Coordinates of C-alpha atoms and ligand atoms in Angstrom, one line a residue:
Chain S
M1 CA 66.4 0.0 40.3
G2 CA 63.3 1.3 38.4
K3 CA 63.4 4.6 36.6
E4 CA 62.7 7.7 38.6
K5 CA 59.2 9.0 37.7
V6 CA 59.1 12.7 37.0
E7 CA 55.8 14.4 37.7
D8 CA 54.7 17.0 35.2
T9 CA 52.2 19.2 37.1
R10 CA 52.6 22.4 35.1
F11 CA 48.9 22.6 34.3
S12 CA 48.1 23.0 38.0
R13 CA 49.4 26.6 37.6
F14 CA 46.6 27.5 35.2
G15 CA 43.9 29.8 36.5
V16 CA 42.9 31.1 39.9
V17 CA 42.2 27.5 40.9
S18 CA 43.2 24.6 38.6
F19 CA 41.2 21.3 38.7
T20 CA 43.6 19.5 36.3
A21 CA 47.2 18.8 36.9
L22 CA 48.2 16.6 34.0
T23 CA 47.3 16.9 30.3
K24 CA 49.1 16.2 27.1
V25 CA 48.9 19.9 26.3
N26 CA 50.9 21.0 29.4
D27 CA 53.1 23.1 27.1
F28 CA 50.2 25.5 27.0
V29 CA 51.4 26.8 30.4
D30 CA 55.0 27.3 29.2
Y31 CA 53.6 29.4 26.3
L32 CA 51.6 31.4 28.8
E33 CA 54.8 32.0 30.7
Q34 CA 56.2 33.4 27.5
G35 CA 53.2 35.7 27.1
K36 CA 51.6 33.6 24.4
L37 CA 48.1 32.2 24.2
M38 CA 48.1 29.1 22.1
G39 CA 45.7 26.7 20.5
T40 CA 46.6 23.6 18.4
R41 CA 46.3 22.8 14.7
C42 CA 46.0 19.3 13.3
K43 CA 48.9 18.7 11.0
V44 CA 46.9 16.2 9.0
C45 CA 43.6 17.9 8.2
G46 CA 44.5 21.5 9.3
K47 CA 41.6 21.9 11.8
V48 CA 42.4 24.6 14.4
F49 CA 41.4 24.1 18.0
F50 CA 40.9 26.4 21.0
P51 CA 41.2 25.4 23.7
P52 CA 44.1 23.2 22.5
R53 CA 43.6 19.5 22.1
A54 CA 46.1 16.7 21.8
D55 CA 43.9 14.7 19.4
C56 CA 41.8 15.6 16.4
Y57 CA 38.2 14.3 16.3
S58 CA 37.9 15.2 12.6
C59 CA 40.6 12.8 11.3
L60 CA 41.6 10.9 14.5
S61 CA 45.2 12.1 14.2
S62 CA 47.3 13.0 17.2
D63 CA 49.9 14.8 15.1
M64 CA 49.3 18.4 16.3
E65 CA 51.3 21.6 16.3
W66 CA 50.9 24.8 18.4
S67 CA 49.2 27.8 16.9
E68 CA 49.0 31.2 18.5
V69 CA 45.7 33.0 19.1
K70 CA 46.4 36.1 17.0
G71 CA 44.4 39.2 16.0
K72 CA 41.3 40.7 17.5
G73 CA 38.4 38.7 18.9
K74 CA 34.8 39.9 18.7
L75 CA 33.0 39.9 22.1
L76 CA 30.0 37.6 21.8
S77 CA 28.8 37.8 25.4
F78 CA 29.9 38.6 28.9
T79 CA 28.7 38.4 32.5
K80 CA 29.9 40.0 35.7
L81 CA 29.7 37.7 38.7
S82 CA 28.5 38.8 42.2
Y83 CA 28.9 35.3 43.6
A84 CA 31.8 32.8 43.2
P85 CA 32.7 29.2 43.8
V86 CA 35.1 28.3 46.6
G87 CA 38.6 29.7 45.9
F88 CA 37.4 32.6 43.8
E89 CA 35.8 34.8 46.5
G90 CA 38.8 37.0 46.7
E91 CA 38.6 37.8 43.0
L92 CA 35.0 39.2 43.1
P93 CA 33.6 40.9 41.2
Y94 CA 35.1 39.5 38.0
T95 CA 33.7 39.3 34.4
L96 CA 33.7 36.2 32.1
G97 CA 33.5 36.6 28.3
L98 CA 33.4 34.7 25.1
W99 CA 35.2 36.0 21.9
D100 CA 34.9 35.0 18.3
F101 CA 38.1 34.7 16.2
G102 CA 36.5 33.3 13.1
D103 CA 37.9 29.8 13.0
Y104 CA 37.5 29.3 16.8
K105 CA 36.2 30.9 19.9
V106 CA 38.0 31.8 23.2
F107 CA 36.5 31.8 26.7
G108 CA 38.2 33.9 29.4
W109 CA 38.3 36.9 31.7
V110 CA 37.5 40.5 30.8
S111 CA 40.3 42.7 32.3
K112 CA 39.2 44.3 35.6
E113 CA 40.5 47.6 34.1
I114 CA 37.4 47.8 32.0
P115 CA 34.2 48.8 33.8
E116 CA 31.1 46.8 32.8
E117 CA 29.4 49.8 31.3
E118 CA 32.1 50.1 28.7
L119 CA 31.5 46.5 27.5
E120 CA 29.4 45.9 24.4
V121 CA 28.5 42.8 22.5
G122 CA 30.4 43.0 19.2
M123 CA 33.4 45.1 20.4
E124 CA 36.9 44.0 19.4
M125 CA 39.3 42.9 22.1
V126 CA 42.7 41.2 22.4
P127 CA 44.0 38.6 24.9
R128 CA 46.9 39.1 27.2
V129 CA 48.5 36.9 29.7
V130 CA 48.3 37.8 33.4
K131 CA 50.6 36.6 36.2
L132 CA 48.6 36.0 39.4
S133 CA 50.1 35.7 42.8
D134 CA 51.5 32.3 43.9
D135 CA 53.2 31.8 40.4
R136 CA 49.8 31.2 38.7
L137 CA 49.0 32.2 35.1
L138 CA 45.7 33.2 33.4
Y139 CA 44.7 35.2 30.3
E140 CA 42.3 38.1 30.1
F141 CA 41.0 40.4 27.4
V142 CA 41.5 44.1 26.9
K143 CA 40.1 46.6 24.4
A144 CA 41.8 46.2 20.9
Chain W
M1 CA 5.3 -3.2 17.7
G2 CA 3.1 -2.0 20.6
R3 CA 3.0 1.5 22.1
V4 CA 4.4 2.4 25.5
A5 CA 2.3 4.2 28.2
I6 CA 2.8 6.0 31.4
I7 CA 0.5 4.3 33.9
G8 CA 1.6 5.9 37.2
V9 CA 3.1 9.1 38.4
G10 CA 4.3 10.3 41.8
Q11 CA 6.2 13.2 43.3
S12 CA 7.3 14.2 46.8
A13 CA 6.8 17.7 47.9
F14 CA 9.9 19.7 46.9
V15 CA 11.3 21.2 50.1
R16 CA 14.3 22.8 51.6
G17 CA 16.1 20.3 53.9
Y18 CA 14.1 17.1 53.6
P19 CA 13.9 15.5 57.1
G20 CA 15.0 12.0 56.1
S21 CA 17.4 9.9 54.1
I22 CA 17.6 9.6 50.3
R23 CA 15.9 6.1 50.3
E24 CA 13.0 7.6 52.4
L25 CA 12.8 10.5 50.0
A26 CA 12.6 8.2 47.0
F27 CA 9.9 6.1 48.8
E28 CA 7.5 9.2 48.9
A29 CA 7.3 9.5 45.1
F30 CA 7.3 5.7 44.6
R31 CA 4.4 5.2 46.9
E32 CA 2.4 7.9 45.2
A33 CA 3.1 6.4 41.7
M34 CA 2.3 2.9 42.8
E35 CA -1.0 4.0 44.4
D36 CA -1.7 6.0 41.2
A37 CA -1.0 2.9 39.1
K38 CA -2.7 0.5 41.5
L39 CA 0.2 -1.9 41.3
E40 CA 2.1 -4.1 43.8
V41 CA 5.9 -4.2 43.9
K42 CA 5.9 -7.6 42.3
D43 CA 4.3 -6.1 39.2
I44 CA 7.4 -4.0 38.5
D45 CA 9.8 -5.8 36.2
A46 CA 12.8 -3.5 36.5
S47 CA 13.7 -0.1 37.9
I48 CA 16.0 2.8 36.8
V49 CA 17.3 5.3 39.4
A50 CA 18.4 8.8 38.5
S51 CA 20.2 11.6 40.4
A52 CA 23.2 13.9 40.0
P53 CA 25.9 11.9 41.9
E54 CA 27.9 15.0 43.0
Y55 CA 25.2 15.7 45.6
D56 CA 25.1 12.1 46.9
R57 CA 27.0 10.6 49.8
Q58 CA 25.8 7.1 48.9
R59 CA 27.8 5.5 46.1
S60 CA 25.8 3.7 43.5
P61 CA 22.4 4.6 45.0
A62 CA 20.3 2.4 42.6
G63 CA 20.7 -0.8 44.6
V64 CA 20.1 0.8 47.9
I65 CA 16.9 2.5 46.7
A66 CA 15.6 -0.6 44.9
E67 CA 16.0 -2.6 48.1
Y68 CA 14.2 0.0 50.2
L69 CA 11.3 0.1 47.6
G70 CA 11.0 -3.7 47.6
L71 CA 12.1 -3.9 44.0
I72 CA 14.6 -6.8 44.5
P73 CA 15.5 -9.1 43.0
Q74 CA 14.4 -7.3 39.8
P75 CA 17.1 -5.6 37.8
T76 CA 18.0 -2.0 38.6
C77 CA 20.6 0.5 37.3
Y78 CA 21.6 4.1 37.7
V79 CA 21.5 6.8 35.0
E80 CA 22.9 10.3 35.0
T81 CA 22.7 13.3 32.7
V82 CA 22.7 15.9 35.5
C83 CA 19.4 17.9 35.5
S84 CA 17.9 15.7 32.8
S85 CA 18.7 12.4 34.5
S86 CA 15.1 11.3 35.1
T87 CA 13.9 11.9 31.6
T88 CA 16.9 10.0 30.3
G89 CA 15.6 7.3 32.6
V90 CA 12.1 7.5 31.1
I91 CA 13.6 7.3 27.6
M92 CA 15.6 4.3 28.6
A93 CA 12.6 2.6 30.2
Y94 CA 10.6 3.3 27.0
S95 CA 13.3 1.6 24.9
M96 CA 13.5 -1.4 27.2
I97 CA 9.7 -1.9 27.0
K98 CA 9.7 -1.2 23.3
A99 CA 12.4 -3.9 22.8
G100 CA 10.2 -6.4 24.6
L101 CA 12.6 -6.9 27.5
Y102 CA 10.2 -5.8 30.2
D103 CA 6.5 -5.0 30.6
T104 CA 6.6 -2.6 33.5
V105 CA 9.5 -0.3 34.5
A106 CA 9.7 2.3 37.3
V107 CA 11.9 5.3 36.9
I108 CA 12.8 6.9 40.3
G109 CA 14.5 10.3 40.3
F110 CA 15.7 11.9 43.5
Q111 CA 18.0 14.6 44.8
K112 CA 18.8 15.6 48.4
M113 CA 20.8 18.7 47.7
S114 CA 20.9 19.3 51.5
E115 CA 22.8 16.0 51.8
I116 CA 26.0 18.0 51.6
S117 CA 27.0 21.3 53.3
S118 CA 26.5 24.6 51.6
M119 CA 30.3 24.9 51.5
E120 CA 30.5 21.6 49.6
V121 CA 27.8 22.8 47.3
Q122 CA 29.8 26.0 46.6
E123 CA 32.9 23.8 45.9
R124 CA 31.0 21.6 43.4
M125 CA 29.4 24.6 41.7
G126 CA 32.8 25.5 40.3
R127 CA 33.2 22.0 38.8
G128 CA 29.9 22.0 36.9
A129 CA 31.4 22.8 33.6
D130 CA 34.7 22.2 31.7
I131 CA 37.1 21.8 34.6
Q132 CA 40.2 21.9 32.4
W133 CA 39.6 25.1 30.5
E134 CA 36.7 27.0 32.1
S135 CA 36.5 26.3 35.8
P136 CA 40.0 27.9 36.4
F137 CA 38.3 31.3 35.6
G138 CA 35.7 30.8 38.4
T139 CA 32.6 29.8 36.5
M140 CA 29.1 28.8 37.8
M141 CA 25.8 27.7 36.2
P142 CA 24.1 31.2 36.5
A143 CA 27.1 32.7 34.7
Y144 CA 26.6 30.5 31.6
Y145 CA 22.9 31.2 31.3
A146 CA 23.7 34.9 31.9
M147 CA 25.9 34.8 28.8
Y148 CA 23.0 33.4 26.8
A149 CA 20.7 36.1 28.3
R150 CA 23.2 38.9 27.3
A151 CA 23.5 37.5 23.8
Y152 CA 19.6 37.5 23.5
M153 CA 19.4 41.0 24.8
A154 CA 21.9 42.2 22.2
A155 CA 20.5 40.3 19.3
H156 CA 16.7 40.3 19.8
G157 CA 15.9 43.3 22.1
L158 CA 15.0 41.0 25.0
T159 CA 14.6 43.1 28.1
L160 CA 15.1 42.6 31.9
E161 CA 11.4 43.1 32.2
D162 CA 10.7 40.2 29.8
L163 CA 12.9 38.0 32.1
A164 CA 11.1 39.2 35.2
A165 CA 7.7 38.4 33.5
V166 CA 8.7 34.8 33.2
R167 CA 9.3 34.6 37.0
V168 CA 6.0 36.4 37.7
K169 CA 4.2 33.8 35.6
A170 CA 6.0 30.9 37.4
A171 CA 5.0 32.4 40.8
T172 CA 1.4 32.7 39.7
Y173 CA 1.3 28.9 39.5
G174 CA 3.8 28.1 42.2
Q175 CA 1.2 29.6 44.6
I176 CA -1.4 27.0 43.6
N177 CA 1.0 24.0 43.5
D178 CA 1.1 22.5 47.0
K179 CA 4.2 20.6 46.1
A180 CA 6.2 23.7 45.2
V181 CA 9.0 25.0 47.4
Y182 CA 8.4 28.7 46.5
R183 CA 4.7 29.5 47.2
K184 CA 5.0 33.3 47.4
P185 CA 3.7 35.7 44.8
V186 CA 6.2 37.7 42.7
T187 CA 5.4 41.0 41.0
M188 CA 7.2 43.1 38.5
E189 CA 7.8 45.6 41.3
D190 CA 9.9 43.1 43.1
F191 CA 12.4 43.3 40.3
A192 CA 12.2 47.0 39.9
N193 CA 12.9 47.7 43.6
P194 CA 16.6 47.6 44.3
E195 CA 15.9 46.9 48.0
S196 CA 14.1 43.7 47.0
R197 CA 16.0 40.4 47.4
L198 CA 14.8 39.2 44.0
A199 CA 16.5 42.2 42.3
G200 CA 19.9 41.4 43.8
P201 CA 22.7 40.7 41.2
V202 CA 24.0 37.1 40.7
A203 CA 25.7 37.1 37.3
S204 CA 24.7 40.1 35.1
P205 CA 22.2 40.5 33.6
L206 CA 20.6 37.7 35.8
R207 CA 19.3 38.6 39.3
V208 CA 18.3 36.4 42.2
G209 CA 14.7 36.3 40.9
D210 CA 15.9 34.9 37.6
C211 CA 17.3 31.8 39.2
C212 CA 15.5 28.7 40.4
A213 CA 15.8 27.5 44.0
N214 CA 17.6 24.4 45.1
A215 CA 15.4 21.8 46.7
D216 CA 15.2 18.2 48.0
G217 CA 12.7 16.0 46.2
S218 CA 11.8 12.8 44.4
S219 CA 9.7 11.8 41.4
C220 CA 8.5 8.4 40.0
I221 CA 7.2 7.5 36.6
I222 CA 5.9 4.0 35.9
L223 CA 5.9 2.9 32.2
A224 CA 4.2 -0.2 30.7
S225 CA 3.7 -2.0 27.4
E226 CA 0.5 -1.4 25.5
E227 CA -0.9 -4.8 26.5
R228 CA -0.1 -4.2 30.2
A229 CA -1.3 -0.7 30.2
K230 CA -4.7 -1.6 28.7
A231 CA -5.1 -4.4 31.2
V232 CA -4.4 -2.3 34.4
C233 CA -4.9 1.4 33.6
E234 CA -8.0 3.4 32.9
K235 CA -6.3 6.5 31.6
P236 CA -3.0 5.5 30.1
V237 CA -0.9 8.4 28.7
W238 CA 0.9 7.3 25.6
I239 CA 4.5 8.3 24.7
L240 CA 4.2 9.5 21.1
G241 CA 7.8 10.7 20.5
V242 CA 11.1 11.0 22.3
G243 CA 14.3 12.9 21.3
S244 CA 17.7 13.4 22.9
A245 CA 20.9 15.3 22.1
S246 CA 24.3 16.3 23.4
E247 CA 26.5 19.4 23.1
A248 CA 30.0 20.7 23.6
V249 CA 30.6 21.3 27.3
N250 CA 32.9 24.3 26.6
M251 CA 31.2 27.6 25.5
T252 CA 33.9 27.8 22.7
G253 CA 32.2 24.8 21.1
R254 CA 28.7 26.4 21.0
P255 CA 26.9 27.8 18.0
D256 CA 25.4 31.3 18.1
L257 CA 24.3 31.9 21.7
A258 CA 21.4 34.1 20.5
K259 CA 19.8 31.0 18.9
G260 CA 19.4 29.2 22.3
L261 CA 20.3 25.6 23.0
R262 CA 21.2 23.3 20.1
V263 CA 20.4 20.2 22.2
A264 CA 16.8 21.4 22.5
I265 CA 16.4 22.1 18.8
E266 CA 17.8 18.7 18.0
A267 CA 15.9 16.8 20.6
A268 CA 12.6 18.5 19.7
S269 CA 13.0 17.9 16.0
K270 CA 13.5 14.2 16.6
A271 CA 10.6 14.0 19.0
Y272 CA 8.2 15.9 16.7
K273 CA 9.2 13.7 13.8
M274 CA 8.7 10.5 15.7
A275 CA 5.3 11.7 17.1
G276 CA 4.2 12.9 13.7
V277 CA 3.1 16.3 15.2
G278 CA 4.4 19.9 15.2
P279 CA 4.7 22.7 17.7
K280 CA 1.2 23.9 16.9
D281 CA -0.2 20.6 18.0
I282 CA 1.1 21.0 21.6
D283 CA -1.6 21.9 24.0
V284 CA 0.5 22.1 27.2
A285 CA 4.2 22.1 27.8
E286 CA 6.7 21.8 30.6
V287 CA 10.1 23.4 29.9
H288 CA 13.3 23.5 31.8
D289 CA 13.2 27.0 33.3
C290 CA 16.3 26.7 35.6
F291 CA 16.7 30.4 34.8
T292 CA 14.2 32.8 33.3
I293 CA 16.2 33.1 30.1
A294 CA 16.0 29.3 29.7
E295 CA 12.2 29.5 29.3
I296 CA 12.4 32.2 26.6
M297 CA 15.0 30.1 24.7
A298 CA 12.8 27.0 25.1
Y299 CA 9.8 28.8 23.4
E300 CA 12.0 29.3 20.3
N301 CA 13.9 26.0 20.3
L302 CA 10.6 24.1 20.6
G303 CA 9.1 26.1 17.8
F304 CA 6.4 27.8 19.9
A305 CA 7.9 31.1 18.7
K306 CA 10.2 32.0 15.7
P307 CA 13.9 32.6 16.5
G308 CA 14.3 35.9 18.4
E309 CA 10.5 36.2 19.1
G310 CA 10.3 34.2 22.3
K311 CA 9.8 37.4 24.2
E312 CA 6.6 38.1 22.4
L313 CA 4.9 35.0 23.9
I314 CA 5.5 36.1 27.5
R315 CA 4.6 39.8 26.6
A316 CA 1.2 38.6 25.2
K317 CA 0.8 36.2 28.1
E318 CA 0.3 33.4 25.6
T319 CA 2.1 30.9 27.9
Y320 CA -0.3 31.4 30.8
K321 CA -2.9 28.8 31.5
E322 CA -5.5 30.6 29.2
G323 CA -3.0 31.4 26.5
S324 CA -2.4 29.6 23.1
I325 CA 0.4 27.5 24.5
P326 CA 0.4 27.1 28.3
V327 CA 3.9 26.5 29.6
N328 CA 5.0 25.5 33.2
V329 CA 1.6 26.1 34.7
D330 CA 2.8 24.1 37.7
G331 CA 5.3 26.9 38.6
G332 CA 8.2 25.4 36.7
L333 CA 11.6 24.9 38.2
L334 CA 11.6 28.6 39.2
S335 CA 8.8 28.1 41.8
K336 CA 8.6 24.3 42.2
G337 CA 12.3 24.1 42.9
H338 CA 14.9 22.1 41.1
P339 CA 16.0 18.9 42.9
I340 CA 18.2 17.9 40.0
G341 CA 17.7 14.2 39.6
A342 CA 13.9 14.5 40.3
T343 CA 13.1 17.4 38.0
G344 CA 12.4 15.6 34.7
G345 CA 10.1 13.1 36.3
S346 CA 8.2 15.9 38.0
Q347 CA 7.7 17.6 34.6
V348 CA 6.5 14.3 33.1
R349 CA 4.1 13.9 36.0
T350 CA 2.6 17.4 35.4
I351 CA 1.9 16.6 31.7
V352 CA 0.4 13.2 32.6
L353 CA -2.0 14.8 35.1
Q354 CA -2.8 17.5 32.6
L355 CA -3.7 15.0 29.9
R356 CA -5.8 13.0 32.3
G357 CA -7.6 16.1 33.4
E358 CA -6.4 15.7 36.9
A359 CA -4.2 18.8 37.4
G360 CA -6.6 20.5 39.8
P361 CA -6.4 24.3 39.9
M362 CA -3.5 24.2 37.4
Q363 CA -5.7 22.3 34.8
V364 CA -5.5 23.6 31.2
K365 CA -8.7 23.2 29.2
D366 CA -8.9 19.7 27.6
P367 CA -5.4 19.2 26.4
E368 CA -4.7 16.2 24.0
I369 CA -1.0 16.5 23.4
G370 CA 1.7 17.6 25.9
L371 CA 5.4 18.1 25.8
V372 CA 8.3 17.9 28.2
H373 CA 11.7 19.7 27.6
N374 CA 14.3 18.8 30.1
I375 CA 17.9 20.1 29.9
G376 CA 21.0 18.7 31.6
G377 CA 23.8 21.1 32.5
V378 CA 24.0 24.3 30.5
G379 CA 22.5 22.7 27.4
L380 CA 25.0 19.8 27.7
Y381 CA 22.2 17.2 27.4
G382 CA 18.6 17.7 26.1
N383 CA 15.6 15.4 26.2
V384 CA 12.1 16.1 24.7
I385 CA 9.2 13.8 25.3
I386 CA 5.8 14.1 23.6
M387 CA 2.8 12.5 25.2
G388 CA -0.9 12.0 24.2
R389 CA -4.1 10.6 25.5
Ligands
LIG1 ZN1 42.7 16.3 11.9

């Protein structure tokens, strides 16, 4: 008898709709479950990546460790959507943003608690994990 | 080593809902380019077919289209860099001729966006970026360009009126381009009036009027070696320089958004260097204005304006036909429409007609050097082609 194949589909829980089921960085989802937003750091050359990568293009190593997104991010830009792709219609309106953490940047949602008028390029914000319905996980940013 | 010329150009009308199949659509541009070049199908040594495959039902369309155009048994292949696919095809054809492999190559770009249902289009929209890390947040093309627009407004004092002014210019020329999908005039008042459709929000700060229209269409560019061009063509347009670049798909990998698209800066610097010319030498340009903000960024990334000062060009109307650097005087993507795989070829066609003095009511006064800036995805790919008489 052959070995039983166990399917690791943890990544299909990421986001409102996930388009990827299997990746070598599936532990990202377990960390989200613990309330942590994680990137990776190359153990050979020290390069930090967000979003997390399994492989380092700088030194071609695959020896990576997890590294938490810590501190405040500076809002670089944002946009509030009035239209959405299939599967996201129920979330409208929602706001996408990009934050600078110095060594890396993070793309994500702006919390719906914050009205668009209160957003300003340059403001400091922090990420937090959100649990969506249907056992899904996402992260968003709130004011620091 | 000899030069490479463009000896024939063709374009279908860009329309909503083309009443035919993709091979018939491709034939329209091909026939026009062949009649323009006064060639027979046996004169074409090879073809390159370009589209964005997510809108195609036909798998591997190159063979199907080559057969319909009568281009078998000559070699053909398919090339894809989303919205810049057909200029990638032109640059590949240029290289093949330069290498001495072929004398005459046809590049056929097409897109029948109405091939799939609007529901399918909506579904594909969400997969237009990094599907692993960004699409789970519900992204779409306008949202990414909106983020560039916001960064520009914060860093350089760009205003919503500046963006509207780009659309007003596009519509000025869309009205006189009988191949454009959007032929209506647009005024600043259309953006100021909240009741107007063009003022409706899409992805803040971009509004409906800031976005180009989907369309069905095809384009065809025929390139030839110097020897061939001189033998068969009265007004060859020479390719003086080409440049291409790629960029991180994810926004987290992008440099400062308020500096525009790195692919355009990179591709332009290579093309200028190869052509031995600079931004001031360009007499007429076609830039990839899929959104109004994209045209402002192009002014800066191509060196027509200093970083942060792109808005001044549109405020002073310098990019109108009579201005110091006419840009998109065929209506651009905003008015012409954007049939993805056909767009770059259409831009090349416009510049070729301009340099030949055959652009009709859109003709700029006596241009000698023209430039095409064609971007794939949200600055994922960039091609710049410089042409001269
Ligand atoms: Zn490394």
